[in-house]
mmCIF file with all atom_site columns, C-alpha atoms in Angstrom:
data_model
loop_
_atom_site.group_PDB
_atom_site.id
_atom_site.type_symbol
_atom_site.label_atom_id
_atom_site.label_alt_id
_atom_site.label_comp_id
_atom_site.label_asym_id
_atom_site.label_entity_id
_atom_site.label_seq_id
_atom_site.pdbx_PDB_ins_code
_atom_site.Cartn_x
_atom_site.Cartn_y
_atom_site.Cartn_z
_atom_site.occupancy
_atom_site.B_iso_or_equiv
_atom_site.pdbx_formal_charge
_atom_site.auth_seq_id
_atom_site.auth_comp_id
_atom_site.auth_asym_id
_atom_site.auth_atom_id
_atom_site.pdbx_PDB_model_num
ATOM 1   C CA . MET X 1 1   ? 2.240  -21.868 18.664 1.00 62.00 ? 1   MET X CA 1
ATOM 2   C CA . ASP X 1 2   ? 0.808  -19.330 21.781 1.00 72.00 ? 2   ASP X CA 1
ATOM 3   C CA . HIS X 1 3   ? 2.038  -19.230 25.471 1.00 71.00 ? 3   HIS X CA 1
ATOM 4   C CA . LEU X 1 4   ? -0.551 -21.331 26.188 1.00 79.00 ? 4   LEU X CA 1
ATOM 5   C CA . ASP X 1 5   ? 0.086  -24.180 23.814 1.00 79.00 ? 5   ASP X CA 1
ATOM 6   C CA . HIS X 1 6   ? 3.863  -24.053 24.371 1.00 70.00 ? 6   HIS X CA 1
ATOM 7   C CA . LEU X 1 7   ? 3.794  -24.411 28.182 1.00 72.00 ? 7   LEU X CA 1
ATOM 8   C CA . ARG X 1 8   ? 1.443  -27.280 27.729 1.00 76.00 ? 8   ARG X CA 1
ATOM 9   C CA . ARG X 1 9   ? 3.951  -28.609 25.211 1.00 75.00 ? 9   ARG X CA 1
ATOM 10  C CA . LEU X 1 10  ? 6.772  -27.921 28.619 1.00 70.00 ? 10  LEU X CA 1
ATOM 11  C CA . SER X 1 11  ? 4.515  -29.877 31.054 1.00 79.00 ? 11  SER X CA 1
ATOM 12  C CA . ILE X 1 12  ? 4.020  -33.048 29.150 1.00 80.00 ? 12  ILE X CA 1
ATOM 13  C CA . ASP X 1 13  ? 8.299  -32.934 27.633 1.00 72.00 ? 13  ASP X CA 1
ATOM 14  C CA . GLY X 1 14  ? 7.163  -32.254 24.476 1.00 69.00 ? 14  GLY X CA 1
ATOM 15  C CA . ASP X 1 15  ? 8.776  -30.262 23.025 1.00 63.00 ? 15  ASP X CA 1
ATOM 16  C CA . GLU X 1 16  ? 11.408 -30.436 20.106 1.00 65.00 ? 16  GLU X CA 1
ATOM 17  C CA . HIS X 1 17  ? 13.220 -27.290 20.668 1.00 62.00 ? 17  HIS X CA 1
ATOM 18  C CA . PRO X 1 18  ? 13.174 -26.240 24.997 1.00 57.00 ? 18  PRO X CA 1
ATOM 19  C CA . GLY X 1 19  ? 14.316 -23.145 25.113 1.00 59.00 ? 19  GLY X CA 1
ATOM 20  C CA . GLU X 1 20  ? 13.871 -22.126 21.732 1.00 59.00 ? 20  GLU X CA 1
ATOM 21  C CA . HIS X 1 21  ? 10.285 -20.630 21.389 1.00 56.00 ? 21  HIS X CA 1
ATOM 22  C CA . PRO X 1 22  ? 10.761 -17.393 19.562 1.00 55.00 ? 22  PRO X CA 1
ATOM 23  C CA . ASP X 1 23  ? 8.404  -16.248 21.222 1.00 56.00 ? 23  ASP X CA 1
ATOM 24  C CA . ALA X 1 24  ? 9.022  -17.388 24.430 1.00 54.00 ? 24  ALA X CA 1
ATOM 25  C CA . THR X 1 25  ? 10.214 -14.752 25.814 1.00 50.00 ? 25  THR X CA 1
ATOM 26  C CA . VAL X 1 26  ? 8.473  -12.335 24.696 1.00 63.00 ? 26  VAL X CA 1
ATOM 27  C CA . ASP X 1 27  ? 7.377  -10.103 27.615 1.00 76.00 ? 27  ASP X CA 1
ATOM 28  C CA . LEU X 1 28  ? 10.743 -10.355 29.010 1.00 85.00 ? 28  LEU X CA 1
ATOM 29  C CA . ASP X 1 29  ? 12.942 -6.969  28.032 1.00 92.00 ? 29  ASP X CA 1
ATOM 30  C CA . ALA X 1 30  ? 16.804 -8.351  28.163 1.00 93.00 ? 30  ALA X CA 1
ATOM 31  C CA . LYS X 1 31  ? 17.173 -6.625  31.162 1.00 96.00 ? 31  LYS X CA 1
ATOM 32  C CA . THR X 1 32  ? 14.737 -9.246  33.533 1.00 95.00 ? 32  THR X CA 1
ATOM 33  C CA . ARG X 1 33  ? 15.334 -11.448 31.169 1.00 94.00 ? 33  ARG X CA 1
ATOM 34  C CA . SER X 1 34  ? 19.205 -11.186 32.274 1.00 96.00 ? 34  SER X CA 1
ATOM 35  C CA . LEU X 1 35  ? 17.841 -10.335 36.411 1.00 97.00 ? 35  LEU X CA 1
ATOM 36  C CA . VAL X 1 36  ? 15.294 -14.046 35.864 1.00 96.00 ? 36  VAL X CA 1
ATOM 37  C CA . ARG X 1 37  ? 18.674 -16.465 34.746 1.00 96.00 ? 37  ARG X CA 1
ATOM 38  C CA . ILE X 1 38  ? 21.010 -14.405 37.756 1.00 97.00 ? 38  ILE X CA 1
ATOM 39  C CA . GLY X 1 39  ? 17.774 -16.350 39.991 1.00 97.00 ? 39  GLY X CA 1
ATOM 40  C CA . ALA X 1 40  ? 18.197 -19.782 37.975 1.00 97.00 ? 40  ALA X CA 1
ATOM 41  C CA . LEU X 1 41  ? 21.895 -19.910 38.078 1.00 97.00 ? 41  LEU X CA 1
ATOM 42  C CA . VAL X 1 42  ? 22.166 -19.194 41.898 1.00 97.00 ? 42  VAL X CA 1
ATOM 43  C CA . ALA X 1 43  ? 19.093 -21.759 42.257 1.00 97.00 ? 43  ALA X CA 1
ATOM 44  C CA . VAL X 1 44  ? 21.872 -24.158 40.786 1.00 97.00 ? 44  VAL X CA 1
ATOM 45  C CA . SER X 1 45  ? 25.489 -23.277 42.278 1.00 95.00 ? 45  SER X CA 1
ATOM 46  C CA . ALA X 1 46  ? 26.301 -21.780 38.939 1.00 96.00 ? 46  ALA X CA 1
ATOM 47  C CA . SER X 1 47  ? 30.179 -21.355 38.041 1.00 95.00 ? 47  SER X CA 1
ATOM 48  C CA . ALA X 1 48  ? 31.348 -17.891 39.236 1.00 94.00 ? 48  ALA X CA 1
ATOM 49  C CA . ALA X 1 49  ? 32.182 -17.861 34.188 1.00 95.00 ? 49  ALA X CA 1
ATOM 50  C CA . SER X 1 50  ? 28.905 -18.121 34.029 1.00 95.00 ? 50  SER X CA 1
ATOM 51  C CA . MET X 1 51  ? 27.970 -16.130 36.781 1.00 96.00 ? 51  MET X CA 1
ATOM 52  C CA . ARG X 1 52  ? 30.061 -13.076 35.439 1.00 96.00 ? 52  ARG X CA 1
ATOM 53  C CA . LYS X 1 53  ? 28.235 -13.743 32.121 1.00 96.00 ? 53  LYS X CA 1
ATOM 54  C CA . GLU X 1 54  ? 25.333 -12.992 32.907 1.00 96.00 ? 54  GLU X CA 1
ATOM 55  C CA . VAL X 1 55  ? 25.792 -10.198 35.356 1.00 97.00 ? 55  VAL X CA 1
ATOM 56  C CA . ASP X 1 56  ? 28.316 -8.603  32.447 1.00 97.00 ? 56  ASP X CA 1
ATOM 57  C CA . ASP X 1 57  ? 24.665 -9.059  29.992 1.00 97.00 ? 57  ASP X CA 1
ATOM 58  C CA . ALA X 1 58  ? 22.584 -7.986  33.078 1.00 97.00 ? 58  ALA X CA 1
ATOM 59  C CA . VAL X 1 59  ? 24.640 -4.767  33.190 1.00 97.00 ? 59  VAL X CA 1
ATOM 60  C CA . SER X 1 60  ? 24.927 -4.443  29.575 1.00 97.00 ? 60  SER X CA 1
ATOM 61  C CA . SER X 1 61  ? 21.253 -4.158  29.333 1.00 97.00 ? 61  SER X CA 1
ATOM 62  C CA . GLY X 1 62  ? 21.136 -1.498  32.294 1.00 97.00 ? 62  GLY X CA 1
ATOM 63  C CA . ALA X 1 63  ? 20.581 -3.148  35.129 1.00 97.00 ? 63  ALA X CA 1
ATOM 64  C CA . ARG X 1 64  ? 21.858 -1.776  39.057 1.00 97.00 ? 64  ARG X CA 1
ATOM 65  C CA . PRO X 1 65  ? 24.291 -3.468  41.584 1.00 96.00 ? 65  PRO X CA 1
ATOM 66  C CA . ALA X 1 66  ? 21.258 -3.592  43.497 1.00 96.00 ? 66  ALA X CA 1
ATOM 67  C CA . GLU X 1 67  ? 18.551 -4.608  41.402 1.00 97.00 ? 67  GLU X CA 1
ATOM 68  C CA . ILE X 1 68  ? 21.386 -7.207  41.456 1.00 97.00 ? 68  ILE X CA 1
ATOM 69  C CA . ALA X 1 69  ? 21.486 -7.970  44.783 1.00 96.00 ? 69  ALA X CA 1
ATOM 70  C CA . GLY X 1 70  ? 16.841 -7.184  45.054 1.00 97.00 ? 70  GLY X CA 1
ATOM 71  C CA . VAL X 1 71  ? 17.518 -10.401 43.370 1.00 97.00 ? 71  VAL X CA 1
ATOM 72  C CA . LEU X 1 72  ? 19.584 -12.587 45.485 1.00 97.00 ? 72  LEU X CA 1
ATOM 73  C CA . ASP X 1 73  ? 17.341 -11.252 48.218 1.00 97.00 ? 73  ASP X CA 1
ATOM 74  C CA . ALA X 1 74  ? 13.828 -11.764 46.487 1.00 97.00 ? 74  ALA X CA 1
ATOM 75  C CA . ILE X 1 75  ? 14.963 -15.771 45.915 1.00 97.00 ? 75  ILE X CA 1
ATOM 76  C CA . MET X 1 76  ? 16.463 -16.417 49.889 1.00 97.00 ? 76  MET X CA 1
ATOM 77  C CA . PRO X 1 77  ? 13.568 -18.213 50.996 1.00 96.00 ? 77  PRO X CA 1
ATOM 78  C CA . HIS X 1 78  ? 13.253 -20.573 47.675 1.00 96.00 ? 78  HIS X CA 1
ATOM 79  C CA . VAL X 1 79  ? 17.181 -21.654 47.200 1.00 96.00 ? 79  VAL X CA 1
ATOM 80  C CA . GLY X 1 80  ? 18.141 -21.382 50.986 1.00 96.00 ? 80  GLY X CA 1
ATOM 81  C CA . ARG X 1 81  ? 20.375 -18.342 52.332 1.00 96.00 ? 81  ARG X CA 1
ATOM 82  C CA . PRO X 1 82  ? 23.268 -21.358 51.711 1.00 96.00 ? 82  PRO X CA 1
ATOM 83  C CA . ARG X 1 83  ? 23.208 -20.452 48.455 1.00 96.00 ? 83  ARG X CA 1
ATOM 84  C CA . VAL X 1 84  ? 22.695 -17.214 47.967 1.00 96.00 ? 84  VAL X CA 1
ATOM 85  C CA . VAL X 1 85  ? 25.556 -16.924 50.258 1.00 94.00 ? 85  VAL X CA 1
ATOM 86  C CA . LYS X 1 86  ? 27.843 -19.441 48.347 1.00 95.00 ? 86  LYS X CA 1
ATOM 87  C CA . ALA X 1 87  ? 26.623 -17.100 45.049 1.00 96.00 ? 87  ALA X CA 1
ATOM 88  C CA . ALA X 1 88  ? 27.647 -13.894 46.124 1.00 94.00 ? 88  ALA X CA 1
ATOM 89  C CA . PRO X 1 89  ? 30.913 -13.645 45.656 1.00 93.00 ? 89  PRO X CA 1
ATOM 90  C CA . LYS X 1 90  ? 30.547 -14.776 42.090 1.00 94.00 ? 90  LYS X CA 1
ATOM 91  C CA . VAL X 1 91  ? 28.409 -11.883 42.165 1.00 95.00 ? 91  VAL X CA 1
ATOM 92  C CA . LEU X 1 92  ? 30.362 -8.792  43.469 1.00 93.00 ? 92  LEU X CA 1
ATOM 93  C CA . LEU X 1 93  ? 34.029 -10.216 41.324 1.00 92.00 ? 93  LEU X CA 1
ATOM 94  C CA . ALA X 1 94  ? 31.584 -10.532 38.438 1.00 95.00 ? 94  ALA X CA 1
ATOM 95  C CA . LEU X 1 95  ? 30.882 -7.101  39.258 1.00 94.00 ? 95  LEU X CA 1
ATOM 96  C CA . GLY X 1 96  ? 34.304 -5.805  39.535 1.00 91.00 ? 96  GLY X CA 1
ATOM 97  C CA . VAL X 1 97  ? 34.424 -5.428  43.128 1.00 89.00 ? 97  VAL X CA 1
ATOM 98  C CA . GLU X 1 98  ? 37.905 -7.155  44.759 1.00 83.00 ? 98  GLU X CA 1
ATOM 99  C CA . LEU X 1 99  ? 36.778 -9.484  48.083 1.00 79.00 ? 99  LEU X CA 1
ATOM 100 C CA . ASP X 1 100 ? 39.008 -8.654  51.183 1.00 76.00 ? 100 ASP X CA 1
ATOM 101 C CA . LEU X 1 101 ? 36.307 -10.203 53.175 1.00 65.00 ? 101 LEU X CA 1
ATOM 102 C CA . LEU X 1 102 ? 38.851 -10.781 55.846 1.00 56.00 ? 102 LEU X CA 1
ATOM 103 C CA . THR X 1 103 ? 39.562 -7.206  56.212 1.00 61.00 ? 103 THR X CA 1
ATOM 104 C CA . ASP X 1 104 ? 38.587 -5.931  59.880 1.00 60.00 ? 104 ASP X CA 1
ATOM 105 C CA . GLU X 1 105 ? 37.858 -2.534  58.569 1.00 59.00 ? 105 GLU X CA 1
ATOM 106 C CA . SER X 1 106 ? 36.680 -0.790  62.040 1.00 52.00 ? 106 SER X CA 1
#
């Protein structure tokens, strides 16, 4: 099944095993796939555990923290600032950054 046939099946919900098409991610490397998934997790307000797993996968695949932050910037106009602000601490924790948002460093 080629990518157009796969998209046709998805558009009519006719795929018996959605997300399991063997060629569905053929053009995406592991890093890109993880970055896309991070964006999707932000969009659905996923749990910290889900975010941690995907951030770990992204970093293991070579993603830099700046690229992960870039995903949040890129999706903000589409998912809304509140979702990104809600997700940012989860991403920071997943990156191993200690959160002390109440400290005044000035």
